[in-house]
XYZ file of C-alpha atoms in Angstrom:
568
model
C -20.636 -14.520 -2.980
C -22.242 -12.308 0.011
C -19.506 -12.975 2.124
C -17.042 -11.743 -0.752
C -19.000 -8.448 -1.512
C -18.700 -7.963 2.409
C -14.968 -8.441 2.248
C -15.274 -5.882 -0.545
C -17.196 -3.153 0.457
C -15.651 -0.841 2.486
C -12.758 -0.710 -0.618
C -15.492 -0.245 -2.932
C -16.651 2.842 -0.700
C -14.060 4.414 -1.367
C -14.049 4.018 -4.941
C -17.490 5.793 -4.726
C -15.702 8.902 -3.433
C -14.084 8.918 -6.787
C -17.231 8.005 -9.081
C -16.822 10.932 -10.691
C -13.967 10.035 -12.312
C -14.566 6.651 -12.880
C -17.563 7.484 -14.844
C -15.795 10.022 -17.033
C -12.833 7.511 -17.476
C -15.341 5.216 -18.528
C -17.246 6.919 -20.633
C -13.949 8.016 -22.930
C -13.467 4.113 -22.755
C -16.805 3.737 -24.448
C -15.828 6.574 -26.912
C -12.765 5.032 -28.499
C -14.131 1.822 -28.527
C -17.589 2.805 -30.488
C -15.346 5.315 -32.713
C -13.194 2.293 -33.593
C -16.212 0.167 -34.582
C -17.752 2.682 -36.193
C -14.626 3.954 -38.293
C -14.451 0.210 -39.361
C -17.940 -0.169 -40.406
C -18.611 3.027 -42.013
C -15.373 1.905 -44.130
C -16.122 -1.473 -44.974
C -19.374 0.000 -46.008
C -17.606 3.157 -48.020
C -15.161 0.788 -49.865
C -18.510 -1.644 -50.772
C -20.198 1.066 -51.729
C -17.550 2.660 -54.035
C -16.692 -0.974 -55.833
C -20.947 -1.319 -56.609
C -20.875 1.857 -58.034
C -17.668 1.734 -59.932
C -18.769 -1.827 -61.348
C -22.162 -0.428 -62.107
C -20.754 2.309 -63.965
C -18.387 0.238 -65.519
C -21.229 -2.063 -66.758
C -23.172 1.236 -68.115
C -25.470 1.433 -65.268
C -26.205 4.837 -63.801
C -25.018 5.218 -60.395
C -24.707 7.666 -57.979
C -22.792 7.952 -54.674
C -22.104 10.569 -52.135
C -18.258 10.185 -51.088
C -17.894 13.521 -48.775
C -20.593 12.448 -46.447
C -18.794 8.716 -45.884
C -15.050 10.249 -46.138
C -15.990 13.228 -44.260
C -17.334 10.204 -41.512
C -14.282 7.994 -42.153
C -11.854 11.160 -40.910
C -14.271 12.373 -38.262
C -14.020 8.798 -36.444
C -10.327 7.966 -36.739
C -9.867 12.002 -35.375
C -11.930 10.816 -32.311
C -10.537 7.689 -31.676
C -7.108 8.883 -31.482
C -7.943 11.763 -29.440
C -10.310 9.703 -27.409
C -7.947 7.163 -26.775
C -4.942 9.759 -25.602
C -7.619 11.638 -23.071
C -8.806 8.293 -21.922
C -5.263 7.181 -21.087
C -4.152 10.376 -19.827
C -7.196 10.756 -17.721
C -7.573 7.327 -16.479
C -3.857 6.799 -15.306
C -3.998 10.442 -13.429
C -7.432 8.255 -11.721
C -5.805 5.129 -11.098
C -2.433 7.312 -9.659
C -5.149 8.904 -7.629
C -6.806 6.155 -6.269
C -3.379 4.210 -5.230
C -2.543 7.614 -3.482
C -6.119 7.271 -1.764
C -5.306 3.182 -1.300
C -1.890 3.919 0.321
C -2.941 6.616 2.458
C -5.391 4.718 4.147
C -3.575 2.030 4.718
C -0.482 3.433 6.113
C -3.165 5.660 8.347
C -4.566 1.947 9.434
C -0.656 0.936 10.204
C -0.211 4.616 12.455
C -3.211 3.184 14.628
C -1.342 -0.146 15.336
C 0.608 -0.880 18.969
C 3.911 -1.556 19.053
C 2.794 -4.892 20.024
C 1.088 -6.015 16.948
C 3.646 -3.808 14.714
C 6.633 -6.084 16.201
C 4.181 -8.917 16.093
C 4.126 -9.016 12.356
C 7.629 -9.452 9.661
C 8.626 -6.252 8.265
C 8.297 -8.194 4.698
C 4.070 -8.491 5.617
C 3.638 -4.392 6.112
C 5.792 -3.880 2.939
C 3.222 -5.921 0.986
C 0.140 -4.239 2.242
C 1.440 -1.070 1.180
C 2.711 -2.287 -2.093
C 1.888 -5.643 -3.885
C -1.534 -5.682 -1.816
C -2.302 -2.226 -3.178
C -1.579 -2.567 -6.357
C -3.955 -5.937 -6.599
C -6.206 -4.481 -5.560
C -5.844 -1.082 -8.129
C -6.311 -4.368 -10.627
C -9.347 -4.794 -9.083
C -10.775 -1.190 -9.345
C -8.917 -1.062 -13.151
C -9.382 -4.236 -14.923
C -12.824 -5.835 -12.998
C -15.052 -2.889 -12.286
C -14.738 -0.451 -15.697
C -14.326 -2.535 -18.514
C -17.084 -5.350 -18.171
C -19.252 -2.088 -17.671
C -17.968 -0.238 -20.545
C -18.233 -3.817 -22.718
C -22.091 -4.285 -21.406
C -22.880 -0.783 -23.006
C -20.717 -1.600 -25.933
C -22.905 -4.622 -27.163
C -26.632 -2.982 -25.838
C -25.223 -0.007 -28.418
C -23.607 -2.100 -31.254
C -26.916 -4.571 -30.600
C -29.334 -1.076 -31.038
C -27.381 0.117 -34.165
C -27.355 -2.981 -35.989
C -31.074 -3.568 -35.218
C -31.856 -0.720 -37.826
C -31.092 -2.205 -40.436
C -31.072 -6.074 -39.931
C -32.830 -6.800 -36.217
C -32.583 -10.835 -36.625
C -28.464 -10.248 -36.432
C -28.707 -7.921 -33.668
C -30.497 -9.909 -31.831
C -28.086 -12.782 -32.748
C -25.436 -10.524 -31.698
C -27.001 -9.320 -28.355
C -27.454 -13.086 -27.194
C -24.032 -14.156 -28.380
C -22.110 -11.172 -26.869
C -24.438 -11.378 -23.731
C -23.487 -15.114 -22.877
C -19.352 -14.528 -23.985
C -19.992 -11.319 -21.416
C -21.206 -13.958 -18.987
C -18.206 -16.396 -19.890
C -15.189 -13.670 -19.376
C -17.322 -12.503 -16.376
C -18.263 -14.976 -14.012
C -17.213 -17.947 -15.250
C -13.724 -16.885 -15.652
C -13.831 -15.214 -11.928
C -15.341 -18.521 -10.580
C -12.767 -20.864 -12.304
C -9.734 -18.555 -11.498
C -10.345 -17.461 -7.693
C -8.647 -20.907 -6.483
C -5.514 -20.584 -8.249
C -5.003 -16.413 -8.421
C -5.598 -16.705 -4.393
C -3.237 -19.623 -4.432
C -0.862 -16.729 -6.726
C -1.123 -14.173 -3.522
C 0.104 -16.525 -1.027
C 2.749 -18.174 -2.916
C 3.974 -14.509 -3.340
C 3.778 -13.524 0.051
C 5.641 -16.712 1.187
C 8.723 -16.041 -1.490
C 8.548 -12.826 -0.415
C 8.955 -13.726 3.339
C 12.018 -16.152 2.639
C 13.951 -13.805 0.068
C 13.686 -11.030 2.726
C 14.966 -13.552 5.293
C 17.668 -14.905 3.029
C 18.997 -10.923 2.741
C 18.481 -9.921 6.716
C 19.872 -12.981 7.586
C 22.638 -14.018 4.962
C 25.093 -13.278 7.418
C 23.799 -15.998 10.175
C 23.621 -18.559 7.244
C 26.666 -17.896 5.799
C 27.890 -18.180 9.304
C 25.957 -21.375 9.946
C 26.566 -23.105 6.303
C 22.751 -23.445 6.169
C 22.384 -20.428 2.856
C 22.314 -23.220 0.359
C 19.765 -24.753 2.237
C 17.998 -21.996 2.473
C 18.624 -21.032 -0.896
C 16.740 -24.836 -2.121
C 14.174 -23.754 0.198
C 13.259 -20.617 -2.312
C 13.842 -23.026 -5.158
C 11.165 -25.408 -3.782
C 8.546 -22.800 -3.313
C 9.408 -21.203 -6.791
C 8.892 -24.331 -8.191
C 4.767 -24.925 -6.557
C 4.587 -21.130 -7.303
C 5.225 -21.636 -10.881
C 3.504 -24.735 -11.438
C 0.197 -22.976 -10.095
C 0.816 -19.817 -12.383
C 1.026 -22.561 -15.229
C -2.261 -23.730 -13.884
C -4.002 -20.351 -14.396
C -2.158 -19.578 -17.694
C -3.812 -22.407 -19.253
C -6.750 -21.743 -17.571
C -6.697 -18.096 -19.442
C -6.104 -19.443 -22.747
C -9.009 -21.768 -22.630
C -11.286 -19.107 -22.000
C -9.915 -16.693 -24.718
C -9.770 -19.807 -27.122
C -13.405 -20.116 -26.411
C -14.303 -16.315 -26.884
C -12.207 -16.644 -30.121
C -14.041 -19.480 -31.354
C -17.862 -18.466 -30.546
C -16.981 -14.989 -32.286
C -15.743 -16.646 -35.117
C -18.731 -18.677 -35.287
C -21.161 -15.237 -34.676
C -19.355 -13.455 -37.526
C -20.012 -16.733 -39.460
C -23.736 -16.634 -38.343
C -23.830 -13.047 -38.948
C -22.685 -13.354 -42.661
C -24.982 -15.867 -43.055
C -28.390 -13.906 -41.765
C -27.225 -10.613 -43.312
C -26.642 -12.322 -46.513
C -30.401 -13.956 -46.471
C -30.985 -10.025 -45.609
C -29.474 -9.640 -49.360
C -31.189 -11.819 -51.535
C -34.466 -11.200 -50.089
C -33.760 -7.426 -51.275
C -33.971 -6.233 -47.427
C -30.940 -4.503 -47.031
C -28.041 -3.347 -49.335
C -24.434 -5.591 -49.912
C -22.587 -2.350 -47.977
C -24.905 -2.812 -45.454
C -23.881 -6.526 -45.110
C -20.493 -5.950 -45.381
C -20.969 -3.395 -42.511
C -22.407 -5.818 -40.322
C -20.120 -8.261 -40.477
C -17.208 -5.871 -39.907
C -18.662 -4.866 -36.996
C -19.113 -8.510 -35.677
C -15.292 -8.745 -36.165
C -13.978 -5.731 -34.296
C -16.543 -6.083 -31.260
C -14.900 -8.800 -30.269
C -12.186 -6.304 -28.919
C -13.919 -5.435 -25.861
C -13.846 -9.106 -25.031
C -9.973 -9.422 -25.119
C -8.985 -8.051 -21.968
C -11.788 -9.410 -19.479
C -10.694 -13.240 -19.321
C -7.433 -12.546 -17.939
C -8.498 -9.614 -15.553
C -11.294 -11.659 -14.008
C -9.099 -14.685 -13.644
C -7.310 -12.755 -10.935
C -10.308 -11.766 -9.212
C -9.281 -14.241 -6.364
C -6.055 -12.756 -5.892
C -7.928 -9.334 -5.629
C -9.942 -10.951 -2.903
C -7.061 -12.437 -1.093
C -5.517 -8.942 -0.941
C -8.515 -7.222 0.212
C -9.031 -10.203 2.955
C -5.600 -8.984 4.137
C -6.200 -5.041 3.744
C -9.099 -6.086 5.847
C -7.455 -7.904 8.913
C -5.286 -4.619 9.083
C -8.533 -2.441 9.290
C -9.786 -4.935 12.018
C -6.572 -4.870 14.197
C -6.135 -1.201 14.216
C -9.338 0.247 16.505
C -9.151 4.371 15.398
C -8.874 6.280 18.619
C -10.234 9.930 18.444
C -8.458 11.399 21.543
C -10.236 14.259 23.360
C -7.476 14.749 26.119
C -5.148 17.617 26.189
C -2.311 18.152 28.457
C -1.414 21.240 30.038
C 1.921 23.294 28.696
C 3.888 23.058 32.437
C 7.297 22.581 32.642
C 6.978 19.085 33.566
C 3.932 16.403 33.862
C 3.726 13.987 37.046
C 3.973 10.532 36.034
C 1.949 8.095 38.048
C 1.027 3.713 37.271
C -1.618 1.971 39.346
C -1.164 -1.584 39.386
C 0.164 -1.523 35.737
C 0.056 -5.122 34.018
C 0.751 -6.372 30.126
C 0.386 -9.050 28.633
C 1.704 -9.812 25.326
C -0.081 -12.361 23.275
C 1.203 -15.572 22.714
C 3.116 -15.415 25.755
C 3.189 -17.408 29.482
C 4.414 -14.824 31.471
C 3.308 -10.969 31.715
C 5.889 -8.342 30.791
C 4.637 -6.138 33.502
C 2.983 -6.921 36.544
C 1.223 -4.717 39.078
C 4.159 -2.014 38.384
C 3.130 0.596 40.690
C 4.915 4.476 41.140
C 4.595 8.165 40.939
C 7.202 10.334 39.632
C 6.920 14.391 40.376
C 6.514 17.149 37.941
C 9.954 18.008 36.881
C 11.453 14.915 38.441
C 13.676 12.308 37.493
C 14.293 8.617 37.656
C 16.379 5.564 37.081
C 14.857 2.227 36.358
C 16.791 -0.641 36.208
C 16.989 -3.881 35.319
C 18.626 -6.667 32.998
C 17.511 -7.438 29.278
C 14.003 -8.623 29.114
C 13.140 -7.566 32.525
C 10.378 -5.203 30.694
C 12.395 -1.853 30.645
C 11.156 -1.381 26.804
C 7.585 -2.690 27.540
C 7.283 0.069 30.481
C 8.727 2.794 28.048
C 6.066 1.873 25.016
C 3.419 1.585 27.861
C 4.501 5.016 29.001
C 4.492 6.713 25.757
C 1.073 5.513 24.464
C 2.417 3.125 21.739
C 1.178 -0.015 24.028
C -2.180 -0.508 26.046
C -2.144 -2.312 29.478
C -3.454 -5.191 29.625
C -4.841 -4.387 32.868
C -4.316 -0.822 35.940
C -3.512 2.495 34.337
C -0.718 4.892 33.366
C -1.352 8.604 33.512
C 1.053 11.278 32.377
C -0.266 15.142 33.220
C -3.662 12.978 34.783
C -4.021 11.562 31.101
C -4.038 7.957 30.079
C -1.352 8.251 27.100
C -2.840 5.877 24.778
C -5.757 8.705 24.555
C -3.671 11.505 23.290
C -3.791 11.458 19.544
C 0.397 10.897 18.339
C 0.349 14.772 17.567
C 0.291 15.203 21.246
C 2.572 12.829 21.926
C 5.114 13.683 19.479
C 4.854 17.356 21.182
C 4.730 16.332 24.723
C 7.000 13.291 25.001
C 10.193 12.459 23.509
C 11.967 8.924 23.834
C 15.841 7.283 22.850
C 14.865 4.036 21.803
C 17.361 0.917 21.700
C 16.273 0.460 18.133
C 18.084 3.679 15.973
C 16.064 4.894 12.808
C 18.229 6.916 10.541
C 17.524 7.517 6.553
C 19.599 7.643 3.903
C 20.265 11.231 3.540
C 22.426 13.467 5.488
C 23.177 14.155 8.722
C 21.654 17.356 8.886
C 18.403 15.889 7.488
C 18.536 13.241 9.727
C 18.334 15.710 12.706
C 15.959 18.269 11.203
C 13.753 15.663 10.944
C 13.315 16.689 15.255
C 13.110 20.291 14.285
C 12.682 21.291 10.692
C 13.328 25.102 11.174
C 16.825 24.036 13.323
C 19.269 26.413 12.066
C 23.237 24.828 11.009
C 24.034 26.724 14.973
C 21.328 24.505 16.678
C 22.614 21.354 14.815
C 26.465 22.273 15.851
C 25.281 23.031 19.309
C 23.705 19.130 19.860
C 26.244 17.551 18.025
C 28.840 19.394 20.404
C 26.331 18.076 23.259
C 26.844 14.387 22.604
C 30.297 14.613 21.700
C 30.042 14.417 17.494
C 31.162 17.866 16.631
C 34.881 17.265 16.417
C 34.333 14.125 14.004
C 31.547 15.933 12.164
C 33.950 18.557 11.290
C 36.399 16.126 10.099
C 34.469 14.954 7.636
C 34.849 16.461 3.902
C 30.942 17.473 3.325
C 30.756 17.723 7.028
C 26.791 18.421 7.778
C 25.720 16.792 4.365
C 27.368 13.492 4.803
C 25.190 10.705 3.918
C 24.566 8.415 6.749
C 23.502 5.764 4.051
C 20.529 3.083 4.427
C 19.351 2.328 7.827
C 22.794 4.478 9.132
C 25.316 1.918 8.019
C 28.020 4.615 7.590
C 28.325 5.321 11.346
C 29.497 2.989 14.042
C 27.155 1.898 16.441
C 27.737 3.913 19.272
C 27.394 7.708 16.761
C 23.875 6.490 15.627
C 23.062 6.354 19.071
C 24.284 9.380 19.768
C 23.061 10.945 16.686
C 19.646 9.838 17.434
C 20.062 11.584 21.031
C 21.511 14.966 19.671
C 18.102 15.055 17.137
C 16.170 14.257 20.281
C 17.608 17.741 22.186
C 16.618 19.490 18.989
C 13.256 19.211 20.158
C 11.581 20.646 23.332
C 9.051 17.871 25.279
C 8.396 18.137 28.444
C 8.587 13.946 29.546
C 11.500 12.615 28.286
C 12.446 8.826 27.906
C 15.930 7.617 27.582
C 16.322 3.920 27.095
C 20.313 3.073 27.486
C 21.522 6.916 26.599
C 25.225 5.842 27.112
C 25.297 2.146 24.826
C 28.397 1.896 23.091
C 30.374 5.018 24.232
C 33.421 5.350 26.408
C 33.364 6.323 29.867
C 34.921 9.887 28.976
C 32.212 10.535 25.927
C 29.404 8.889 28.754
C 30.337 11.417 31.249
C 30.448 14.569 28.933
C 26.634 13.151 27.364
C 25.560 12.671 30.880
C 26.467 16.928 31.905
C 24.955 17.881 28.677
C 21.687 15.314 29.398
C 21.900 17.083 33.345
C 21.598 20.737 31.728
C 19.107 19.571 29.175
C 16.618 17.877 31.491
C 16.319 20.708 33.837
C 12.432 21.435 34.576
C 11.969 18.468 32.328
C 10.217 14.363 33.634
C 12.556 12.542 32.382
C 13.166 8.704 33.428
C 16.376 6.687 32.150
C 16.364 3.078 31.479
C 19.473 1.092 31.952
C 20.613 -2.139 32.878
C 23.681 -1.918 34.963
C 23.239 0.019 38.774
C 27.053 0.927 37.955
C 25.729 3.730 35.096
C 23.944 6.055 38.541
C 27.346 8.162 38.922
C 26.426 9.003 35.323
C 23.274 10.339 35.857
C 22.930 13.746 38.153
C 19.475 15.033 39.379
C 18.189 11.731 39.775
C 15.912 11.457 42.845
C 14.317 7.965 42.166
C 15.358 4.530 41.839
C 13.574 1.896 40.354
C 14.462 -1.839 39.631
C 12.517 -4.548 37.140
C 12.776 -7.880 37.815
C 10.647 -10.019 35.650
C 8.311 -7.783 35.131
C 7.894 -6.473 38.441
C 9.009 -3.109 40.033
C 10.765 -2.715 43.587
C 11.968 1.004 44.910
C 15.885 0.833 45.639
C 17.655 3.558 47.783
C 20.332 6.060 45.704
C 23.720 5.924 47.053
């Protein structure tokens, strides 16, 4: 239990920051419910009264009852439960709306802290539930677990006070019965439904895992004749995921059957004490009536809690997730600043990494010093560490071992506002979004005017095909850029890339999947471009050089390992 309010705490400080709320939505929770009650005891005891009196009077029997006081009652509580209820649902969605805004941004402020390393480490299925399906367990948590046992614990101690006035043996029965079901839909049900609601989690995260596989990869298995396989694979874990769900279902009804039957039983007991109550001329038959009423509708503060605390585990198992994030990404507050120069020297001292998991390093004892201003070529075939060196460069990896300094900063130490103004890099991997192409490059420069975004396009050789195009600027590029060929992503991403104005510039493999003509007119815009600018290029064949003017330095990995080669 310690060890789970551990896992728990640093969520629940944050629900603290919000207690404000969560006391007010409470609080309106404990309205409606207490204004339901009491609407249906004041009538049970209005519509008793009024048959007495109208048999007594019938009978010849003076009799005398007040009907505006009761009536007047009657309207005043169904008025405030209504109203009650509409505040307390308007109010506590805005809260729980607001708390999964304070739940997400955290967590995707936990994910900006990660490496590239343990980013790539992890399936892009696993982020996508820590930002959704985690998030939203654990808003269960915060919704269903913490406010409405609270609200139900003040709901008895107040029915349990109110009923004491007038018959105290019943309200005592009725704080000891509703005090051990409170116990039952509490506890018990959170103890006997953490196995299986954990169990729920994973078997969600695993179907989640092979469905996005299935989709990424249904062209390989397709290919392979191995997506019917796959497809029984899914089947197979659907199956054990339903049979535990099954498991907890029944588990759920058992416990509600069981609050069912011990209210039944205290509105049985409740009859019965009142009743002695009658006959020993204690209290009146509205008063009884009243009672028992009351015994019958508290038993709706009862109905939700089984099923919410049953899937307390899978809470936990979310959190225990959340929390392995928060553990893997160490918060950096970065105190360096680099100067505005033209250029900033880039210099490695025996520069090693290590991924984990791995036999070999990707980077060993990489050693060289690049001049303000200057540029260089590094070469080197596919999984010689070209792409390791870049992230190391650009602060999105830490060596394992030596140092990197850009400007006479470590990179990793600027905070990524820094390095989003200082650095700019052409990754192999392209992002686009589904919007337009205009979008897609003002998301470089916001303020780029239509000229600017004509003037790069024209740079890397998509102006002519742009203008082709019937909505020209606002075609959509679609999902993940599926609308363009290989070859224009890349160059789109490099024409939103000159939209911006760093002063280190990476370019991994600027001229993939272009011509030689297109390569050549890139490679004069890149040459006017880069001018005052560090820039170093990362290809793989020594044949791209002729393509790349200015260059005073030649670099080649092998295996990790970096050797100076002579320009021709």
């Amino acid at each position: 239990m310690i060890a789970i309010f551990r896992d728990f705490r640093p969520w629940l400080l944050l629900l603290i920051q919000r207690r404000r709320r969560f006391l007010v939505g409470a609080f309106l929770i404990w309205i409606t419910q207490m204004a339901g009650l009491a609407l249906l005891g004041l009538s049970g005891w209005f519509i008793t009264a009024s048959a007495l009196t109208g048999i007594a009077l019938t009978l010849g029997i003076a009799a005398h009852l007040d009907v505006y006081v009761p009536g007047g009652g009657i309207r005043f509580f169904a008025l405030t439960r209504t109203v009650a209820r509409y505040i307390e649902r308007l109010y506590n969605h805005n809260t729980v709306l607001t708390l999964l805004a304070d739940l997400r941004y955290r967590v995707f402020g936990y994910l900006t802290q990660l490496d590239d390393a343990r980013l790539h480490g992890e399936r892009a299925s696993d982020w996508l539930s820590r930002l959704t399906a985690d998030i939203d367990t654990l808003d269960n948590f915060y919704l269903r677990i913490l406010v409405p046992p609270f609200v139900a614990l003040l709901g008895i101690v107040t029915v349990s006070l109110f009923v004491a006035i007038w018959l105290p043996s019943v309200a005592v029965l009725m704080a000891g019965t509703l005090g051990l079901l409170w116990l039952v839909v509490t506890l018990f049900a959170a103890t006997w439904g953490f196995s299986p609601s954990y169990q729920q989690v994973v078997d969600q995260q695993s179907l989640r895992h092979l469905v996005v596989d299935q989709v990424q990869a249904a062209a390989e298995l397709m290919s392979y004749q191995s997506a019917q396989w796959h497809r029984e694979i899914i089947a197979g874990h659907e199956q054990q995921a339903y049979i535990n769900q099954r498991r907890l279902g029944r588990k759920a009804a058992l416990i509600n059957s069981l609050v069912s039957a011990v209210s039944g039983l205290m509105v049985v007991a409740v009859l019965w004490l009142a009743s002695l109550a009658f006959t020993q001329q204690l209290v009146t038959a509205p008063i009884v009536v009243m009672a028992v009423l009351i015994a019958l509708g508290v038993n709706e503060m009862f109905i939700a809690l089984p099923a919410s605390f049953m899937k307390l585990g899978a809470s936990y198992a979310a959190v225990r997730r959340l929390n392995q994030l928060t553990s893997d990404s160490k918060p950096v507050h970065p105190t360096a600043t680099l100067s505005e120069e033209a250029g900033l020297a880039i210099r490695t001292n025996h520069l090693s990494l290590h991924y984990a998991q791995t036999l070999q390093p990707a980077l060993s004892n990489v050693d060289f010093h690049l001049p303000a201003g200057k540029r260089a070529v590094i070469t080197g075939n596919s999984g010689a560490g070209k792409s390791s060196l870049a992230s190391v460069l650009m602060g999105r990896l830490k060596a394992t071992q030596g140092e990197v300094t850009i400007g006479g900063e470590l990179p990793w130490q600027l905070s990524s506002e820094s390095r989003a103004h200082h650095f700019a890099m052409l990754t192999q991997q392209v992002d686009l979004f589904d919007t337009s192409l205009a979008e897609n490059l003002r998301v470089a420069n916001p303020s780029a005017s239509d000229a600017a975004l004509w003037e790069v396009l024209g740079a890397v050789v998509l102006d002519g095909w742009v203008q082709q195009l019937p909505q020209g600027l606002a075609t959509a590029v679609g999902e993940k850029g599926q609308q363009l060929s290989g070859g224009q992503a890349r160059r789109l991403a490099l024409a939103r890339l000159m939209l911006r104005n760093p002063q280190v510039v990476f370019l991994d493999e600027p001229f993939a999947g272009v011509d030689a003509a297109t390569a050549k007119h890139i490679a004069a815009s890149l040459d006017q471009w880069l001018v005052n600018r560090t820039a170093i290029y990362f290809v793989h064949r020594a044949n791209s050089l002729n393509l790349l003017p200015g260059v005073e330095y030649h670099w080649h990995l092998d295996a990790g390992k970096l050797s100076q080669c002579l320009l021709n």
